[in-house]
PDB file of C-alpha atoms in Angstrom:
ATOM      1  CA  MET A  99      -3.861 -34.779 -20.654  1.00 42.00           C
ATOM      2  CA  LYS A 100      -2.695 -36.213 -17.313  1.00 42.00           C
ATOM      3  CA  THR A 101       0.238 -33.772 -17.215  1.00 39.00           C
ATOM      4  CA  LEU A 102      -2.115 -30.851 -17.887  1.00 38.00           C
ATOM      5  CA  LEU A 103      -4.431 -32.000 -15.079  1.00 38.00           C
ATOM      6  CA  VAL A 104      -1.528 -32.202 -12.614  1.00 37.00           C
ATOM      7  CA  LEU A 105      -0.401 -28.690 -13.633  1.00 35.00           C
ATOM      8  CA  LEU A 106      -3.883 -27.260 -13.140  1.00 38.00           C
ATOM      9  CA  LEU A 107      -4.212 -28.897  -9.726  1.00 37.00           C
ATOM     10  CA  SER A 108      -0.814 -27.532  -8.693  1.00 37.00           C
ATOM     11  CA  LEU A 109      -1.877 -24.016  -9.690  1.00 39.00           C
ATOM     12  CA  ILE A 110      -5.037 -24.322  -7.605  1.00 39.00           C
ATOM     13  CA  ALA A 111      -3.025 -25.598  -4.637  1.00 40.00           C
ATOM     14  CA  VAL A 112      -0.540 -22.725  -4.812  1.00 43.00           C
ATOM     15  CA  HIS A 113      -3.329 -20.164  -5.003  1.00 49.00           C
ATOM     16  CA  ALA A 114      -5.223 -21.773  -2.123  1.00 51.00           C
ATOM     17  CA  ASP A 115      -2.104 -21.787   0.027  1.00 78.00           C
ATOM     18  CA  TRP A 116      -1.567 -18.014   0.091  1.00 85.00           C
ATOM     19  CA  SER A 117      -5.285 -17.217  -0.092  1.00 85.00           C
ATOM     20  CA  SER A 118      -6.076 -19.223   3.044  1.00 86.00           C
ATOM     21  CA  SER A 119      -3.221 -17.604   4.979  1.00 89.00           C
ATOM     22  CA  ILE A 120      -4.148 -13.958   4.470  1.00 93.00           C
ATOM     23  CA  GLN A 121      -5.781 -11.958   7.233  1.00 89.00           C
ATOM     24  CA  PRO A 122      -9.578 -11.748   6.739  1.00 90.00           C
ATOM     25  CA  TYR A 123     -11.474  -8.495   6.923  1.00 90.00           C
ATOM     26  CA  SER A 124     -12.448  -7.469  10.418  1.00 83.00           C
ATOM     27  CA  SER A 125     -16.177  -7.823  11.095  1.00 80.00           C
ATOM     28  CA  LYS A 126     -15.939  -5.919  14.368  1.00 81.00           C
ATOM     29  CA  GLU A 127     -15.015  -2.373  15.266  1.00 80.00           C
ATOM     30  CA  VAL A 128     -11.260  -1.887  15.075  1.00 81.00           C
ATOM     31  CA  PRO A 129      -9.127   0.223  17.452  1.00 78.00           C
ATOM     32  CA  PRO A 130      -9.875   3.897  16.751  1.00 77.00           C
ATOM     33  CA  PHE A 131      -7.340   5.999  14.890  1.00 82.00           C
ATOM     34  CA  THR A 132      -7.095   9.646  15.881  1.00 86.00           C
ATOM     35  CA  PRO A 133      -7.285  11.688  12.635  1.00 91.00           C
ATOM     36  CA  SER A 134      -3.722  12.820  11.968  1.00 93.00           C
ATOM     37  CA  LYS A 135      -1.628  14.572   9.336  1.00 96.00           C
ATOM     38  CA  LEU A 136       1.747  12.908   8.867  1.00 96.00           C
ATOM     39  CA  ASP A 137       4.500  14.561   6.821  1.00 97.00           C
ATOM     40  CA  TYR A 138       7.392  12.498   5.496  1.00 96.00           C
ATOM     41  CA  THR A 139      10.613  13.299   3.717  1.00 95.00           C
ATOM     42  CA  LEU A 140      11.849  10.880   1.067  1.00 93.00           C
ATOM     43  CA  SER A 141      15.557  10.282   0.595  1.00 91.00           C
ATOM     44  CA  TRP A 142      18.202   8.084  -0.954  1.00 82.00           C
ATOM     45  CA  ASN A 143      20.285   6.366   1.722  1.00 75.00           C
ATOM     46  CA  GLY A 144      18.944   8.817   4.268  1.00 70.00           C
ATOM     47  CA  ALA A 145      21.261  11.501   2.897  1.00 68.00           C
ATOM     48  CA  ILE A 146      19.991  12.890  -0.426  1.00 76.00           C
ATOM     49  CA  SER A 147      16.539  14.426  -0.197  1.00 85.00           C
ATOM     50  CA  SER A 148      14.371  13.183  -3.074  1.00 87.00           C
ATOM     51  CA  GLY A 149      10.754  13.925  -2.244  1.00 92.00           C
ATOM     52  CA  LYS A 150       7.927  14.816   0.103  1.00 95.00           C
ATOM     53  CA  LEU A 151       4.882  12.777   1.116  1.00 95.00           C
ATOM     54  CA  THR A 152       1.877  13.710   3.251  1.00 97.00           C
ATOM     55  CA  LEU A 153      -0.731  11.338   4.700  1.00 96.00           C
ATOM     56  CA  GLU A 154      -3.975  12.682   6.134  1.00 96.00           C
ATOM     57  CA  PHE A 155      -5.412   9.705   8.024  1.00 93.00           C
ATOM     58  CA  GLY A 156      -9.096   9.776   8.934  1.00 92.00           C
ATOM     59  CA  LYS A 157      -9.686  13.154   7.297  1.00 92.00           C
ATOM     60  CA  GLN A 158     -13.068  14.647   8.185  1.00 89.00           C
ATOM     61  CA  ASP A 159     -15.461  15.372   5.315  1.00 92.00           C
ATOM     62  CA  LYS A 160     -19.150  16.172   5.843  1.00 92.00           C
ATOM     63  CA  ARG A 161     -19.983  14.502   2.530  1.00 94.00           C
ATOM     64  CA  TYR A 162     -18.821  11.124   3.878  1.00 93.00           C
ATOM     65  CA  PRO A 163     -19.958  10.815   7.528  1.00 92.00           C
ATOM     66  CA  ASP A 164     -19.688   7.007   7.573  1.00 93.00           C
ATOM     67  CA  ILE A 165     -16.348   6.791   5.758  1.00 96.00           C
ATOM     68  CA  PHE A 166     -12.783   6.569   7.057  1.00 95.00           C
ATOM     69  CA  LEU A 167     -11.195   8.900   4.521  1.00 96.00           C
ATOM     70  CA  THR A 168      -7.463   9.130   3.939  1.00 97.00           C
ATOM     71  CA  HIS A 169      -5.763  11.454   1.473  1.00 96.00           C
ATOM     72  CA  CYS A 170      -2.141  11.111   0.387  1.00 96.00           C
ATOM     73  CA  TYR A 171      -0.118  13.410  -1.847  1.00 96.00           C
ATOM     74  CA  GLY A 172       3.546  13.788  -2.677  1.00 95.00           C
ATOM     75  CA  ARG A 173       6.171  14.655  -5.274  1.00 95.00           C
ATOM     76  CA  SER A 174       9.816  14.369  -6.097  1.00 92.00           C
ATOM     77  CA  ILE A 175      12.014  17.395  -5.352  1.00 92.00           C
ATOM     78  CA  GLY A 176      15.505  18.748  -6.034  1.00 87.00           C
ATOM     79  CA  ALA A 177      17.877  16.611  -8.090  1.00 83.00           C
ATOM     80  CA  ALA A 178      15.385  13.750  -8.019  1.00 83.00           C
ATOM     81  CA  TYR A 179      12.788  15.998  -9.653  1.00 85.00           C
ATOM     82  CA  ALA A 180      15.253  16.934 -12.401  1.00 84.00           C
ATOM     83  CA  LEU A 181      15.912  13.257 -13.108  1.00 81.00           C
ATOM     84  CA  TYR A 182      12.428  11.944 -12.471  1.00 84.00           C
ATOM     85  CA  PRO A 183       9.657  14.524 -12.059  1.00 90.00           C
ATOM     86  CA  TYR A 184       6.836  12.694 -10.332  1.00 92.00           C
ATOM     87  CA  THR A 185       3.656  13.627  -8.503  1.00 95.00           C
ATOM     88  CA  ILE A 186       1.049  11.430  -6.867  1.00 95.00           C
ATOM     89  CA  SER A 187      -2.278  11.975  -5.173  1.00 97.00           C
ATOM     90  CA  PHE A 188      -4.630   9.280  -3.938  1.00 96.00           C
ATOM     91  CA  THR A 189      -7.638   8.873  -1.698  1.00 97.00           C
ATOM     92  CA  SER A 190      -8.785   5.809   0.220  1.00 97.00           C
ATOM     93  CA  PHE A 191     -12.453   5.366   1.134  1.00 97.00           C
ATOM     94  CA  ALA A 192     -13.062   2.729   3.829  1.00 96.00           C
ATOM     95  CA  LYS A 193     -15.822   1.795   6.239  1.00 94.00           C
ATOM     96  CA  LEU A 194     -15.584   3.899   9.372  1.00 92.00           C
ATOM     97  CA  GLU A 195     -16.141   1.089  11.895  1.00 90.00           C
ATOM     98  CA  THR A 196     -14.023  -1.687  10.363  1.00 92.00           C
ATOM     99  CA  HIS A 197     -11.627   0.090   7.957  1.00 93.00           C
ATOM    100  CA  ARG A 198     -12.718  -2.292   5.221  1.00 94.00           C
ATOM    101  CA  PRO A 199     -11.767  -0.788   1.820  1.00 96.00           C
ATOM    102  CA  LEU A 200     -14.509   0.475  -0.479  1.00 97.00           C
ATOM    103  CA  VAL A 201     -12.934   2.626  -3.206  1.00 97.00           C
ATOM    104  CA  PHE A 202      -9.385   3.763  -3.983  1.00 97.00           C
ATOM    105  CA  VAL A 203      -8.676   6.506  -6.544  1.00 97.00           C
ATOM    106  CA  ALA A 204      -5.278   7.789  -7.623  1.00 96.00           C
ATOM    107  CA  ASP A 205      -3.581  10.192 -10.026  1.00 97.00           C
ATOM    108  CA  GLU A 206       0.085   9.775 -10.970  1.00 96.00           C
ATOM    109  CA  GLU A 207       2.163  11.822 -13.385  1.00 96.00           C
ATOM    110  CA  ASP A 208       5.766  11.769 -14.551  1.00 93.00           C
ATOM    111  CA  ARG A 209       7.618  12.929 -17.652  1.00 92.00           C
ATOM    112  CA  LYS A 210       6.392  10.023 -19.778  1.00 94.00           C
ATOM    113  CA  GLU A 211       2.763   9.524 -18.782  1.00 95.00           C
ATOM    114  CA  SER A 212      -0.171  10.247 -16.500  1.00 96.00           C
ATOM    115  CA  ILE A 213      -2.231   7.480 -14.902  1.00 96.00           C
ATOM    116  CA  GLU A 214      -5.706   7.575 -13.389  1.00 97.00           C
ATOM    117  CA  THR A 215      -6.692   4.593 -11.249  1.00 97.00           C
ATOM    118  CA  LYS A 216      -9.954   3.532  -9.656  1.00 97.00           C
ATOM    119  CA  ASN A 217     -10.193   0.322  -7.655  1.00 97.00           C
ATOM    120  CA  SER A 218     -13.563  -0.766  -6.284  1.00 97.00           C
ATOM    121  CA  TYR A 219     -13.345  -3.356  -3.520  1.00 94.00           C
ATOM    122  CA  LYS A 220     -16.245  -5.790  -3.793  1.00 87.00           C
ATOM    123  CA  ASN A 221     -16.965  -8.999  -1.924  1.00 80.00           C
ATOM    124  CA  PRO A 222     -15.036 -11.216  -2.550  1.00 80.00           C
ATOM    125  CA  GLY A 223     -12.449  -9.182  -4.471  1.00 87.00           C
ATOM    126  CA  ILE A 224     -11.732  -6.079  -6.510  1.00 94.00           C
ATOM    127  CA  HIS A 225     -12.561  -4.409  -9.820  1.00 96.00           C
ATOM    128  CA  HIS A 226      -9.631  -2.459 -11.303  1.00 96.00           C
ATOM    129  CA  TYR A 227      -9.797   0.330 -13.872  1.00 96.00           C
ATOM    130  CA  SER A 228      -6.953   2.566 -15.025  1.00 96.00           C
ATOM    131  CA  LYS A 229      -6.311   5.001 -17.860  1.00 97.00           C
ATOM    132  CA  THR A 230      -2.792   5.830 -18.975  1.00 96.00           C
ATOM    133  CA  VAL A 231      -2.090   8.764 -21.296  1.00 96.00           C
ATOM    134  CA  GLU A 232       1.332   9.034 -22.907  1.00 95.00           C
ATOM    135  CA  THR A 233       2.693  12.581 -22.672  1.00 93.00           C
ATOM    136  CA  LYS A 234       4.498  12.608 -26.029  1.00 92.00           C
ATOM    137  CA  ASN A 235       1.738  11.449 -28.354  1.00 94.00           C
ATOM    138  CA  GLN A 236      -1.342  11.501 -26.093  1.00 94.00           C
ATOM    139  CA  GLN A 237      -2.082   7.860 -26.805  1.00 95.00           C
ATOM    140  CA  THR A 238      -4.517   6.387 -24.288  1.00 96.00           C
ATOM    141  CA  HIS A 239      -4.365   2.879 -22.807  1.00 96.00           C
ATOM    142  CA  LEU A 240      -7.144   1.386 -20.699  1.00 96.00           C
ATOM    143  CA  LYS A 241      -6.858  -1.516 -18.263  1.00 94.00           C
ATOM    144  CA  LYS A 242      -9.711  -3.408 -16.646  1.00 94.00           C
ATOM    145  CA  HIS A 243      -9.734  -6.603 -14.641  1.00 93.00           C
ATOM    146  CA  SER A 244     -11.266  -8.288 -11.624  1.00 93.00           C
ATOM    147  CA  PHE A 245      -9.379 -10.177  -8.956  1.00 92.00           C
ATOM    148  CA  THR A 246     -10.875 -12.458  -6.319  1.00 90.00           C
ATOM    149  CA  ALA A 247      -9.619 -13.130  -2.786  1.00 91.00           C
ATOM    150  CA  LYS A 248     -11.318 -13.302   0.599  1.00 90.00           C
ATOM    151  CA  ALA A 249      -9.794  -9.953   1.634  1.00 93.00           C
ATOM    152  CA  VAL A 250      -8.112  -7.406  -0.642  1.00 95.00           C
ATOM    153  CA  HIS A 251      -6.711  -4.104   0.672  1.00 95.00           C
ATOM    154  CA  ASP A 252      -5.658  -0.758  -0.696  1.00 96.00           C
ATOM    155  CA  PRO A 253      -2.340   0.735   0.607  1.00 94.00           C
ATOM    156  CA  ILE A 254      -4.011   2.599   3.478  1.00 94.00           C
ATOM    157  CA  THR A 255      -6.348  -0.125   4.735  1.00 95.00           C
ATOM    158  CA  ALA A 256      -3.410  -2.547   4.588  1.00 95.00           C
ATOM    159  CA  MET A 257      -1.507  -0.299   7.014  1.00 94.00           C
ATOM    160  CA  LEU A 258      -4.585   0.023   9.216  1.00 93.00           C
ATOM    161  CA  ALA A 259      -5.071  -3.760   9.219  1.00 94.00           C
ATOM    162  CA  ILE A 260      -1.464  -4.305  10.306  1.00 93.00           C
ATOM    163  CA  ARG A 261      -1.687  -1.790  13.152  1.00 91.00           C
ATOM    164  CA  SER A 262      -4.838  -3.486  14.496  1.00 90.00           C
ATOM    165  CA  GLN A 263      -2.941  -6.739  15.151  1.00 92.00           C
ATOM    166  CA  PRO A 264      -1.241  -7.590  18.498  1.00 93.00           C
ATOM    167  CA  LEU A 265       2.196  -7.344  16.808  1.00 95.00           C
ATOM    168  CA  LYS A 266       4.028  -9.502  19.311  1.00 96.00           C
ATOM    169  CA  THR A 267       7.637 -10.386  18.545  1.00 97.00           C
ATOM    170  CA  GLY A 268       7.683 -13.239  16.036  1.00 97.00           C
ATOM    171  CA  ASP A 269       4.106 -12.637  14.838  1.00 97.00           C
ATOM    172  CA  ILE A 270       3.512 -12.925  11.090  1.00 96.00           C
ATOM    173  CA  VAL A 271       0.701 -11.063   9.336  1.00 95.00           C
ATOM    174  CA  GLN A 272      -0.150 -11.736   5.693  1.00 95.00           C
ATOM    175  CA  LEU A 273      -2.359  -9.483   3.575  1.00 95.00           C
ATOM    176  CA  CYS A 274      -3.461  -9.329  -0.032  1.00 94.00           C
ATOM    177  CA  CYS A 275      -3.014  -5.779  -1.306  1.00 94.00           C
ATOM    178  CA  HIS A 276      -4.088  -4.425  -4.703  1.00 93.00           C
ATOM    179  CA  PRO A 277      -2.798  -0.842  -4.532  1.00 89.00           C
ATOM    180  CA  PHE A 278      -2.740   0.183  -8.185  1.00 90.00           C
ATOM    181  CA  ALA A 279      -2.691  -2.145 -11.215  1.00 90.00           C
ATOM    182  CA  SER A 280      -1.620  -5.465  -9.671  1.00 92.00           C
ATOM    183  CA  PRO A 281      -2.257  -7.605  -6.573  1.00 93.00           C
ATOM    184  CA  TYR A 282       0.505  -8.483  -4.109  1.00 93.00           C
ATOM    185  CA  LEU A 283       0.969 -10.758  -1.129  1.00 94.00           C
ATOM    186  CA  ILE A 284       2.466  -8.792   1.759  1.00 94.00           C
ATOM    187  CA  THR A 285       4.130 -10.758   4.547  1.00 94.00           C
ATOM    188  CA  VAL A 286       4.942  -8.790   7.695  1.00 95.00           C
ATOM    189  CA  LYS A 287       7.090 -10.280  10.444  1.00 97.00           C
ATOM    190  CA  VAL A 288       7.462  -8.552  13.822  1.00 97.00           C
ATOM    191  CA  LEU A 289      11.201  -8.406  14.589  1.00 98.00           C
ATOM    192  CA  GLY A 290      10.905  -6.823  18.030  1.00 98.00           C
ATOM    193  CA  ARG A 291      10.841  -3.512  19.838  1.00 97.00           C
ATOM    194  CA  GLU A 292      13.548  -0.845  19.938  1.00 98.00           C
ATOM    195  CA  LYS A 293      14.137   2.886  20.081  1.00 97.00           C
ATOM    196  CA  HIS A 294      14.375   4.390  16.606  1.00 97.00           C
ATOM    197  CA  LEU A 295      14.704   8.076  15.718  1.00 95.00           C
ATOM    198  CA  GLU A 296      13.834   9.034  19.314  1.00 94.00           C
ATOM    199  CA  HIS A 297      10.615   6.968  19.246  1.00 96.00           C
ATOM    200  CA  GLN A 298       9.788   3.699  20.977  1.00 97.00           C
ATOM    201  CA  CYS A 299       9.019   1.496  17.988  1.00 98.00           C
ATOM    202  CA  ILE A 300       7.910  -1.893  16.751  1.00 98.00           C
ATOM    203  CA  LYS A 301      10.284  -3.109  14.042  1.00 98.00           C
ATOM    204  CA  LEU A 302       8.712  -4.919  11.087  1.00 97.00           C
ATOM    205  CA  ASP A 303      10.221  -6.898   8.229  1.00 96.00           C
ATOM    206  CA  ILE A 304       8.172  -6.630   5.034  1.00 94.00           C
ATOM    207  CA  GLN A 305       8.293  -9.032   2.112  1.00 92.00           C
ATOM    208  CA  ILE A 306       6.261  -8.491  -1.077  1.00 91.00           C
ATOM    209  CA  GLN A 307       5.413 -11.007  -3.790  1.00 91.00           C
ATOM    210  CA  LYS A 308       3.412 -10.296  -6.912  1.00 91.00           C
ATOM    211  CA  ILE A 309       0.289 -12.379  -7.576  1.00 92.00           C
ATOM    212  CA  ASP A 310      -0.481 -13.439 -11.131  1.00 89.00           C
ATOM    213  CA  THR A 311      -4.084 -12.368 -11.766  1.00 86.00           C
ATOM    214  CA  LYS A 312      -4.708 -15.272 -14.165  1.00 84.00           C
ATOM    215  CA  THR A 313      -3.126 -18.222 -12.344  1.00 85.00           C
ATOM    216  CA  GLY A 314      -2.914 -17.039  -8.728  1.00 85.00           C
ATOM    217  CA  LEU A 315       0.766 -17.999  -8.674  1.00 87.00           C
ATOM    218  CA  LEU A 316       3.192 -15.982  -6.575  1.00 88.00           C
ATOM    219  CA  LYS A 317       6.070 -14.281  -8.387  1.00 87.00           C
ATOM    220  CA  SER A 318       9.089 -12.353  -7.136  1.00 84.00           C
ATOM    221  CA  TYR A 319       8.727  -8.586  -7.066  1.00 80.00           C
ATOM    222  CA  LYS A 320      11.981  -7.458  -8.637  1.00 76.00           C
ATOM    223  CA  LYS A 321      11.512  -3.742  -7.925  1.00 75.00           C
ATOM    224  CA  LEU A 322      11.567  -4.335  -4.166  1.00 73.00           C
ATOM    225  CA  LYS A 323      14.315  -6.468  -2.620  1.00 69.00           C
ATOM    226  CA  LYS A 324      13.649  -5.804   1.061  1.00 78.00           C
ATOM    227  CA  ALA A 325      11.772  -3.385   3.309  1.00 90.00           C
ATOM    228  CA  THR A 326      11.912  -2.559   7.010  1.00 95.00           C
ATOM    229  CA  MET A 327       9.351  -0.404   8.800  1.00 96.00           C
ATOM    230  CA  TRP A 328       9.304   1.083  12.271  1.00 97.00           C
ATOM    231  CA  VAL A 329       5.883   1.978  13.724  1.00 96.00           C
ATOM    232  CA  SER A 330       5.333   3.750  17.013  1.00 96.00           C
ATOM    233  CA  ASP A 331       4.842   1.403  19.957  1.00 96.00           C
ATOM    234  CA  ASP A 332       1.735   3.167  21.247  1.00 93.00           C
ATOM    235  CA  ALA A 333      -1.992   3.299  20.598  1.00 89.00           C
ATOM    236  CA  LEU A 334      -1.607   5.088  17.254  1.00 89.00           C
ATOM    237  CA  ARG A 335       1.130   2.871  15.784  1.00 93.00           C
ATOM    238  CA  ILE A 336       1.961   5.386  13.106  1.00 92.00           C
ATOM    239  CA  PRO A 337       4.774   4.701  10.605  1.00 95.00           C
ATOM    240  CA  ILE A 338       7.974   6.386  11.816  1.00 96.00           C
ATOM    241  CA  GLU A 339      10.265   5.253   9.005  1.00 96.00           C
ATOM    242  CA  LEU A 340      10.216   2.912   6.027  1.00 94.00           C
ATOM    243  CA  ARG A 341      13.477   1.753   4.461  1.00 93.00           C
ATOM    244  CA  SER A 342      13.211  -0.031   1.135  1.00 88.00           C
ATOM    245  CA  LYS A 343      15.894  -1.766  -0.891  1.00 81.00           C
ATOM    246  CA  VAL A 344      14.612  -1.168  -4.412  1.00 72.00           C
ATOM    247  CA  PHE A 345      16.007  -1.325  -7.931  1.00 66.00           C
ATOM    248  CA  ILE A 346      17.368   2.258  -7.689  1.00 64.00           C
ATOM    249  CA  GLY A 347      18.963   1.788  -4.256  1.00 70.00           C
ATOM    250  CA  ASP A 348      18.054   2.527  -0.632  1.00 81.00           C
ATOM    251  CA  VAL A 349      14.896   4.660  -0.488  1.00 86.00           C
ATOM    252  CA  ARG A 350      13.615   5.970   2.844  1.00 91.00           C
ATOM    253  CA  ALA A 351      10.433   7.678   4.009  1.00 93.00           C
ATOM    254  CA  THR A 352      10.996   9.355   7.386  1.00 95.00           C
ATOM    255  CA  LEU A 353       8.402  11.080   9.562  1.00 96.00           C
ATOM    256  CA  VAL A 354       9.224  14.768  10.084  1.00 96.00           C
ATOM    257  CA  SER A 355       6.000  16.114  11.594  1.00 96.00           C
ATOM    258  CA  GLN A 356       2.687  14.973  13.056  1.00 94.00           C
ATOM    259  CA  THR A 357      -0.375  17.098  13.718  1.00 95.00           C
ATOM    260  CA  LEU A 358      -3.932  16.208  14.698  1.00 91.00           C
ATOM    261  CA  LEU A 359      -6.695  16.923  12.190  1.00 87.00           C
TER     262      LEU A 359
END
């Protein structure tokens, strides 16, 4: 019984440690983001083109006047499509003034399955729902769970939260992000400033750990070994390039065009 008590207390302590360190939601107006369409090319090792990705930040929609709306869509192409046909489309709904997440919906499809996701961000956490349909036999699998933390982000509001920070060299920003089916602790360290791909950039080191939804314990995220991101060193702070060391190798997302919406 004493051993069990010590174990339970250690689990609570580990959970409290990362939970207390994450960046809280902003309660004030955040720096404005000029609505922009950003097109990226995806590649292996920066040489073999593997996909396309488009982000429409702050997209205007008369149906949602008080919402910061972001739409993202992309797909694999070329040889990558032949090996792994994949498409994705998702939309982030956040509060206009603070960029606090409200709802995140996504559709993913590959050769094996299609997945529909809806995450509702409630105080103090998130409600997750997803439906997976297997392509071969049309079997359906449902997932539902709730996860509690003082601030939980979707992929877009996490990026917006990072860009709103001072980002001085040596700064560390920690966020809890629940992008699809699982929560993660994202630790961002500012490495410095440099010119990258003809842009003046802020260089960021990104570490990701998976959070166990039952115990709150942090676990290694085996699919991602390391990630480095360069964001523009200006008022917009848009992602210029993301390089990720993942289980299939070096995957890069590189900005190829930017237009105002």
